GROMACS .gro file of C-alpha atoms in nm:
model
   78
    1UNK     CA    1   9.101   9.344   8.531
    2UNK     CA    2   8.747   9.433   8.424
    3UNK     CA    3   8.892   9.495   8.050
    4UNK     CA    4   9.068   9.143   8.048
    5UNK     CA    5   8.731   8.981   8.179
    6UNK     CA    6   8.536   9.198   7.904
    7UNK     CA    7   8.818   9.037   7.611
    8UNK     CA    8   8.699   8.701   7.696
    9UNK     CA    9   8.369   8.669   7.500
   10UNK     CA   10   8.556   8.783   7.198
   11UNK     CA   11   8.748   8.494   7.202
   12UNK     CA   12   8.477   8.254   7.063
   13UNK     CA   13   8.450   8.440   6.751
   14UNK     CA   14   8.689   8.296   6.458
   15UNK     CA   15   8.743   8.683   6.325
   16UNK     CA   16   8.796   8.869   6.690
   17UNK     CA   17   8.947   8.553   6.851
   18UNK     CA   18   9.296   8.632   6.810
   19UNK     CA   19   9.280   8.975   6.835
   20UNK     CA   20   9.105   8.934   7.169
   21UNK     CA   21   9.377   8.690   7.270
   22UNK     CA   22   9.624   8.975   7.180
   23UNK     CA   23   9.462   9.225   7.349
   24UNK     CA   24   9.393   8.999   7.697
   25UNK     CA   25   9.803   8.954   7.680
   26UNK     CA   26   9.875   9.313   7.625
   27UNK     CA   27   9.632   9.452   7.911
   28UNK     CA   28   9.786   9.196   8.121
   29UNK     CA   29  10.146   9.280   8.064
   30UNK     CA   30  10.055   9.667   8.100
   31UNK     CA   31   9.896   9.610   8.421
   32UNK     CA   32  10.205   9.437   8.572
   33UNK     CA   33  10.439   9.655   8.441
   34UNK     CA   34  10.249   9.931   8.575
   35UNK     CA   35  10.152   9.808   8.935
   36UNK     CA   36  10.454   9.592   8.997
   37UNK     CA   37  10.757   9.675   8.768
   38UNK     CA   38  10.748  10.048   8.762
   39UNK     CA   39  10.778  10.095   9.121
   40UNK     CA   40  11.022   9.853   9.199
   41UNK     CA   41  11.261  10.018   8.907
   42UNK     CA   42  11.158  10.388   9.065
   43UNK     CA   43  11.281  10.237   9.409
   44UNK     CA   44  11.599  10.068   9.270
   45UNK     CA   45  11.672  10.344   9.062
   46UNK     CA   46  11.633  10.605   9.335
   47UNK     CA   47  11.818  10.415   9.624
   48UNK     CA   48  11.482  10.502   9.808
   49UNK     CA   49  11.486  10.163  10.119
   50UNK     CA   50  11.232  10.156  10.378
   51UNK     CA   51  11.328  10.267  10.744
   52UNK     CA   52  11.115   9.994  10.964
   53UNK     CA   53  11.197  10.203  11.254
   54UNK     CA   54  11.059  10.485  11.111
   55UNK     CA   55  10.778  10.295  10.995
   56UNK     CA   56  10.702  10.125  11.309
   57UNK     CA   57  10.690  10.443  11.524
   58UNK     CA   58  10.498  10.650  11.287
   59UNK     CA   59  10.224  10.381  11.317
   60UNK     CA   60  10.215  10.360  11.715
   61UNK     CA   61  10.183  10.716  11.738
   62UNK     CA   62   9.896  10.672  11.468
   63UNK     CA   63   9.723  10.453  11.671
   64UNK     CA   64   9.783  10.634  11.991
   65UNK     CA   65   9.640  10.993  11.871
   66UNK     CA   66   9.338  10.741  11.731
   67UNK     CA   67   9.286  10.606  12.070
   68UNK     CA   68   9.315  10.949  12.247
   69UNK     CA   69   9.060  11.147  11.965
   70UNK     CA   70   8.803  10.862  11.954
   71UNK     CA   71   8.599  10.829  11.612
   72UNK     CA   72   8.629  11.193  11.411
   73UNK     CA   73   8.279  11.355  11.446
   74UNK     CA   74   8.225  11.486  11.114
   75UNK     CA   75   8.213  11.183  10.888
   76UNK     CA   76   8.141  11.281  10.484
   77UNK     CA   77   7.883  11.149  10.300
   78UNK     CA   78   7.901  11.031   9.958
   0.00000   0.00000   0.00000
């Protein structure tokens, strides 16, 4: 996103302009393919479906061990 943002100054200039334009769509396109198309071929192509049961349980016992620990007591810093 922050490349697409940084194309759009160069698209004033009558030399850069359509190259920037080019560039904007291209970064674009790669970004969906990437985030969006990619893993939704992987998961078609795989078979892999989500088990909400699973899913649902795995959570509630994540929440449950949260309740029963409290807040960890060694927090990293930066």
């Amino acid at each position: 996103m922050a490349a697409i943002l940084a194309f759009i100054p160069l698209t004033h200039s009558v030399f850069w302009g359509t190259l920037a334009y080019t560039l904007i769509g291209g970064t674009f396109g790669g970004t969906i393919i990437t985030l969006v198309f990619l893993p939704a071929m992987y998961a078609i192509w795989f078979r892999i479906r989500p088990d909400e049961q699973n899913l649902r349980s795995r959570w509630l016992r994540f929440d449950r061990d949260i309740l029963k620990k409290g807040p960890p007591d060694y927090i990293p810093r930066p």
